CSV table of C-alpha atoms in Angstrom, one decimal:
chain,number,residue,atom,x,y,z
A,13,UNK,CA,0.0,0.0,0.0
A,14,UNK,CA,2.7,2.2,0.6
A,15,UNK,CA,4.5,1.9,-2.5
A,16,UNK,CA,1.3,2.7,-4.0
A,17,UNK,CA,0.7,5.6,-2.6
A,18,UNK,CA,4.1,6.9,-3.5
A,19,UNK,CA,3.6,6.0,-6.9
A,20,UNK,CA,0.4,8.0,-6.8
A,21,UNK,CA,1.9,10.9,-4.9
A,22,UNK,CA,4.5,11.0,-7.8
A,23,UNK,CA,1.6,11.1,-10.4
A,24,UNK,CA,-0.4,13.4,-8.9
A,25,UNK,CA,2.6,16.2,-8.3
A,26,UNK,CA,3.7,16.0,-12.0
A,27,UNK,CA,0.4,17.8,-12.7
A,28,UNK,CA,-0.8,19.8,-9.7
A,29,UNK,CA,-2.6,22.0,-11.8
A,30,UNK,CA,-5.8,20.0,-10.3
A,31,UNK,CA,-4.1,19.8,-7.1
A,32,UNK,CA,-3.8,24.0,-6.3
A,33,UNK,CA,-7.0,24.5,-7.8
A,34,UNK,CA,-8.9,22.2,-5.2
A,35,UNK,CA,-6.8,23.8,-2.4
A,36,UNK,CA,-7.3,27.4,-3.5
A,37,UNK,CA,-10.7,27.3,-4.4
A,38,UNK,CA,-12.5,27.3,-1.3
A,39,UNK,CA,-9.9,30.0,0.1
A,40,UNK,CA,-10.6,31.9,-2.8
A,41,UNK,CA,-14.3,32.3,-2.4
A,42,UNK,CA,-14.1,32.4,1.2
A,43,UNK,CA,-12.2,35.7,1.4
A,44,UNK,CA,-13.3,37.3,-1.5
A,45,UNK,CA,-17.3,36.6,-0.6
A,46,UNK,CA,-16.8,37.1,2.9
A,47,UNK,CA,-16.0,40.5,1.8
A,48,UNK,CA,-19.5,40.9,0.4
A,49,UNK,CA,-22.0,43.1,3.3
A,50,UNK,CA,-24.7,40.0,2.7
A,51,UNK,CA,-22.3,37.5,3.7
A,52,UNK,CA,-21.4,39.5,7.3
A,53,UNK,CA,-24.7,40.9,8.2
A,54,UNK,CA,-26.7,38.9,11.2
A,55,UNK,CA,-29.6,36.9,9.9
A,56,UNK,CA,-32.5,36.1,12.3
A,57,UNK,CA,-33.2,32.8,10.0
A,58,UNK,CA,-29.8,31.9,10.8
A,59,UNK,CA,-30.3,32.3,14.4
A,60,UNK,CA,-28.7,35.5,14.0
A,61,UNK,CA,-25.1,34.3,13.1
A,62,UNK,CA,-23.7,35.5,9.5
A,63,UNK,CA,-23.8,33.5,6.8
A,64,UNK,CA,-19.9,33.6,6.9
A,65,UNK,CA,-19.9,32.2,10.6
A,66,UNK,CA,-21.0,28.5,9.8
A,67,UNK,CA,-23.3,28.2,6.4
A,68,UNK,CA,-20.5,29.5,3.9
A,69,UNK,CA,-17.2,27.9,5.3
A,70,UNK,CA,-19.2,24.6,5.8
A,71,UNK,CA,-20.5,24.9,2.0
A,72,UNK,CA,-16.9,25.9,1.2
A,73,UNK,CA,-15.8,22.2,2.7
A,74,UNK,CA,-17.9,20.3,1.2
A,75,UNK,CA,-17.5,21.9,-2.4
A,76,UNK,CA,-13.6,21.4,-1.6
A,77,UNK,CA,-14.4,17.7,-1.2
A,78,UNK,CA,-17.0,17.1,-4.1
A,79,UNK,CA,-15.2,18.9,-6.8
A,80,UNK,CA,-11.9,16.5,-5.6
A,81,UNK,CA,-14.3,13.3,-5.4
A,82,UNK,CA,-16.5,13.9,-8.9
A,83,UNK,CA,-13.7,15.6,-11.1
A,84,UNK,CA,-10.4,15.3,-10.1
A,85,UNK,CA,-10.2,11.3,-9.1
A,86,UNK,CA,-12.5,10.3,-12.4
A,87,UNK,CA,-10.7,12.5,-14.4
A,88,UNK,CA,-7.1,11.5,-13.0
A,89,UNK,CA,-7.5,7.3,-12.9
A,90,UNK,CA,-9.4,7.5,-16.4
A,91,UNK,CA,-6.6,9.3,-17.9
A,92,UNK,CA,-4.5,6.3,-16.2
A,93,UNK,CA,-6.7,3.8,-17.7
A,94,UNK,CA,-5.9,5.5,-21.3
A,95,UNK,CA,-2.5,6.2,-20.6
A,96,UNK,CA,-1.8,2.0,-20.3
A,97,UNK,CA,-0.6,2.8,-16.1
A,98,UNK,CA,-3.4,0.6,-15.2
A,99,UNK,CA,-2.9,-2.2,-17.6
A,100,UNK,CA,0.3,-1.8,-16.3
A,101,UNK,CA,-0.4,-2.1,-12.8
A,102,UNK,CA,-2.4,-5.2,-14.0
A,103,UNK,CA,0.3,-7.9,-14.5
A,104,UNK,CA,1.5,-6.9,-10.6
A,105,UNK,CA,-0.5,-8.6,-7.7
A,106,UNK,CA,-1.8,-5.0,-7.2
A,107,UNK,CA,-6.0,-5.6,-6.7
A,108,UNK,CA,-8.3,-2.8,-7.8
A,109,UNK,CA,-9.5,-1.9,-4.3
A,110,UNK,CA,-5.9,-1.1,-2.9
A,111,UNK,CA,-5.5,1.4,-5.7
A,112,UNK,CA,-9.0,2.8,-5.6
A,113,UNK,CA,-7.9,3.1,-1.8
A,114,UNK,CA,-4.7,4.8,-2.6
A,115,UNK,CA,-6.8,7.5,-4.1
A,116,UNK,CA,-9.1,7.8,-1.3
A,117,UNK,CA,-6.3,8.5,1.1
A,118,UNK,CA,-4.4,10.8,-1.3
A,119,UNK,CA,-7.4,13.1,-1.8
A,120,UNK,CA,-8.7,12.8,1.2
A,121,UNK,CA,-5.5,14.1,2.4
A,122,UNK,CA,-5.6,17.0,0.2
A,123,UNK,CA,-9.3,17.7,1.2
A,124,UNK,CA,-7.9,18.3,5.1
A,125,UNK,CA,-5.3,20.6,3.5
A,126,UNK,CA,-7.7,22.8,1.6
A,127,UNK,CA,-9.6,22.4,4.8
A,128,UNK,CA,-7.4,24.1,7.4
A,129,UNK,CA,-6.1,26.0,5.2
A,130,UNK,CA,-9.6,27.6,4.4
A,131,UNK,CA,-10.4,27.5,8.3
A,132,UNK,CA,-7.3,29.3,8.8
A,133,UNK,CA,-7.4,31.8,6.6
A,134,UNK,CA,-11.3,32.6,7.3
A,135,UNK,CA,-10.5,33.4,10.9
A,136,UNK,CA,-7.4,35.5,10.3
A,137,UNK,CA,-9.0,37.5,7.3
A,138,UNK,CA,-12.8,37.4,8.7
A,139,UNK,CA,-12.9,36.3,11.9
A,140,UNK,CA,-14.7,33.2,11.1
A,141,UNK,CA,-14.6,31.0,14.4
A,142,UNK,CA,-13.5,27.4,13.7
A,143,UNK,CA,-15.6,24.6,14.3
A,144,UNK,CA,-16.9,24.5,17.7
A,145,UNK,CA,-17.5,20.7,17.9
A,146,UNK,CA,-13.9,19.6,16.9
A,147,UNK,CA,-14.2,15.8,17.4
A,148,UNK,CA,-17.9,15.8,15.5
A,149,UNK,CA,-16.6,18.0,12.8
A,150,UNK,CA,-13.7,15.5,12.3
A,151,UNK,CA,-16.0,12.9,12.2
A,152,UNK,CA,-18.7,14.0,9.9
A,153,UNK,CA,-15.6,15.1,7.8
A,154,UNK,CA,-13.9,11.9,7.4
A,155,UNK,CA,-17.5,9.9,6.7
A,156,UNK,CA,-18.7,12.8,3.9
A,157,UNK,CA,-15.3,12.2,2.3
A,158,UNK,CA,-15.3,8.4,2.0
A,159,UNK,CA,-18.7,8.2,0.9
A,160,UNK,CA,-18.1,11.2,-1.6
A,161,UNK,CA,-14.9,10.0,-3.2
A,162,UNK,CA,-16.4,6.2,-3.4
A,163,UNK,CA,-19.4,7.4,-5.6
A,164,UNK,CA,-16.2,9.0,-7.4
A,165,UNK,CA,-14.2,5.8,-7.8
A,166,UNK,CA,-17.8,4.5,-9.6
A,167,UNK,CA,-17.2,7.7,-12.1
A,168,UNK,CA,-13.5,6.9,-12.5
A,169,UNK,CA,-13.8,2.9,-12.4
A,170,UNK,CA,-15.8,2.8,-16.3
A,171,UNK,CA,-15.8,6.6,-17.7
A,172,UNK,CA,-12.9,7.6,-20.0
A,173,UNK,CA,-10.7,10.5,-19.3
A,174,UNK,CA,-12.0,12.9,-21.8
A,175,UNK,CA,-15.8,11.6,-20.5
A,176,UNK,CA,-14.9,11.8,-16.7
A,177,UNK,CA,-15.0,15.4,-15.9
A,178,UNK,CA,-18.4,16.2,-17.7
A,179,UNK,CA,-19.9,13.5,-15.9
A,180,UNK,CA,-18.6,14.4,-12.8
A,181,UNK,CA,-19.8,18.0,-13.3
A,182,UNK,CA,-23.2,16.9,-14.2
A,183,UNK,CA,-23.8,14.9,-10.8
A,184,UNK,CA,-22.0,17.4,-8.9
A,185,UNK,CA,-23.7,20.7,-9.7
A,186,UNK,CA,-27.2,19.4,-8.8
A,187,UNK,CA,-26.0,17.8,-5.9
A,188,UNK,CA,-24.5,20.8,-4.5
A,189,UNK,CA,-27.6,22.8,-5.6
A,190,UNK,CA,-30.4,20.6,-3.1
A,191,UNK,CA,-27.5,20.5,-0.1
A,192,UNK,CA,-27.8,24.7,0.0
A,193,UNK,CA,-24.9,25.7,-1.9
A,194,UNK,CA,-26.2,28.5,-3.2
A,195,UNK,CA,-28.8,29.2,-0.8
A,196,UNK,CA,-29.3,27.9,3.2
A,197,UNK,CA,-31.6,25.2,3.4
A,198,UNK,CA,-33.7,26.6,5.9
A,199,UNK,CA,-35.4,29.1,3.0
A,200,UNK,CA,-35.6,26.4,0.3
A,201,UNK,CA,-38.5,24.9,-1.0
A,202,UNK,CA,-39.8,21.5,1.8
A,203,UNK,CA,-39.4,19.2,-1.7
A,204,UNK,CA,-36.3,20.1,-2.1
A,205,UNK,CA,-35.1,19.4,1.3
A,206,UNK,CA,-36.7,16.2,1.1
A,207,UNK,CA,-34.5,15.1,-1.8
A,208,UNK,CA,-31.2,16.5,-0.4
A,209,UNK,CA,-31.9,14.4,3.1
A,210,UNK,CA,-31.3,11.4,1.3
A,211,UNK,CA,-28.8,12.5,-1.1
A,212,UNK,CA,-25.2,12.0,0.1
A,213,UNK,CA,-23.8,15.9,0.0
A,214,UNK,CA,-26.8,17.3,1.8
A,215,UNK,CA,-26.3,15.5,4.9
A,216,UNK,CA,-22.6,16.2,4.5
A,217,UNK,CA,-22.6,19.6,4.6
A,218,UNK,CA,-25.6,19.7,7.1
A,219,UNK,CA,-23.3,18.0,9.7
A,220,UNK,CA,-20.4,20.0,8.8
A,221,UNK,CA,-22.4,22.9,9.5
A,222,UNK,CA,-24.1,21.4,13.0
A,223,UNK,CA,-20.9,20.6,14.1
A,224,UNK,CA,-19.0,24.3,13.0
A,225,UNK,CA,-22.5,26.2,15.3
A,226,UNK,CA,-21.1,23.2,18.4
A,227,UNK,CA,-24.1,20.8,17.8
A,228,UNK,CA,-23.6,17.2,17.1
A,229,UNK,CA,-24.8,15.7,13.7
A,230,UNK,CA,-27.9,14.4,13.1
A,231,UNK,CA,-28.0,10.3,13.1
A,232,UNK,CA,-29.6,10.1,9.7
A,233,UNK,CA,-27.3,12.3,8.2
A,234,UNK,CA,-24.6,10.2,9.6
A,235,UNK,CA,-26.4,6.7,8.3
A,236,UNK,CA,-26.9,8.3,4.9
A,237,UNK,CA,-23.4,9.2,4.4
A,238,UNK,CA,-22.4,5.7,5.4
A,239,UNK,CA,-24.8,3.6,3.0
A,240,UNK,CA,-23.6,5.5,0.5
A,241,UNK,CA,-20.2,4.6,1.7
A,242,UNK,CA,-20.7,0.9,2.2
A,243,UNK,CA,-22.8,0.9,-1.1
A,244,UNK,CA,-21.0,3.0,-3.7
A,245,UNK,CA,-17.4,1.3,-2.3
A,246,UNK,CA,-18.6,-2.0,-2.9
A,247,UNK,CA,-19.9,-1.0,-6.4
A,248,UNK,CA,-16.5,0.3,-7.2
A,249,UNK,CA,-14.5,-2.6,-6.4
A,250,UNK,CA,-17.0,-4.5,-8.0
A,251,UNK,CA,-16.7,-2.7,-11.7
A,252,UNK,CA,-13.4,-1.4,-11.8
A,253,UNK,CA,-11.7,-2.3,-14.8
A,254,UNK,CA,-7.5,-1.8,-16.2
A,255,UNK,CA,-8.4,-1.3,-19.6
């Protein structure tokens, strides 16, 4: 496992175009929206915190970890697939899931950077306070992550490189859309609610934000994230293919 995830770590740093875009993104919107009077004002439907005190970082996170999960990993093991490293990797006693995990734990160690970097940076620049509930934030991260990046592995395990990204987009934006990306769940339609509940970034960022105010997640948040986990893991294994 380890050599694998030296090989990978030398992949990935040949071309961290991908890389610094994941990592500065979040950053990026944090401090330049932050800036914006909407984002600092107190809102009583928000219990009278600012948007930029829990909603936006927490939406920030979780569009750190979905554009890594649905663009980034497809995009990067299909253009492995094309570029004969799999087949490669193939003829070695190397099975799929140890690679697909390899991934997991590369990203998701990027994810953590672009993380505290983000929560950093939000409380120096804005005073954003950092999560309140440290060990349920950590928690709720880790789960959204795996259960993220495993519907990811599904993307990258049969769509090709050029395929991967467009895909990925197309799952992502809607996603992100029903979990309150663009506007907090609590003024959103009750039908859309419903459908983010059960969709796997919804509860993801609903936790992350529970957790950043010092509440605790929500159990069926929590079981969501982790049938999708179990679920779209297994699937990936399952239909992963070198060539």
């Amino acid at each position: 496992m380890r050599k694998i995830l030296a090989v990978e770590t030398k992949l990935l740093l040949r071309e961290p175009a991908g890389l610094i875009f994941a990592i500065l993104l979040p950053i990026g919107l944090l401090l330049i929206l932050g800036s914006l009077p909407t984002f600092r004002t107190p809102d009583p439907k928000l219990g009278g915190m600012r948007i930029i005190d829990n909603h936006f970082p927490a939406m920030m996170t979780a569009l750190a970890v979905v554009t890594l999960a649905f663009v980034f990993v497809p995009g990067a093991l299909a253009l492995y697939r094309e570029k004969g490293i799999l087949r490669r990797m193939s003829t070695t006693p190397v099975h799929p899931g140890k690679l697909l995990a390899a991934q997991l734990v590369l990203n998701g160690a990027t994810a953590v950077v672009a993380v505290l970097l983000m929560i950093v940076a939000g409380w120096l620049v804005h005073d954003v306070p950092i999560p309140k509930n440290v060990a349920g934030f950590a928690v709720s991260f880790v789960l959204g992550v795996a259960s993220l990046f495993a519907i990811g592995l599904i993307i990258a395990a049969v769509v090709g490189a050029k395929a991967a990204p467009a895909v990925g987009n197309v799952l992502m934006f809607p996603l992100l859309f029903v979990s309150g990306m663009w506007m907090p769940r609590e003024v959103m339609p009750e039908a859309l609610r419903r459908i983010g509940d059960f969709l796997p970034v919804a509860p993801f960022g609903q936790t992350l934000r529970d957790t950043w105010a010092g509440g605790s997640p929500q159990v069926l948040n929590l079981v969501v994230m982790a049938v999708t986990l179990l679920v779209a893991g297994l699937v990936a294994v399952r239909i992963f293919r070198w060539e």
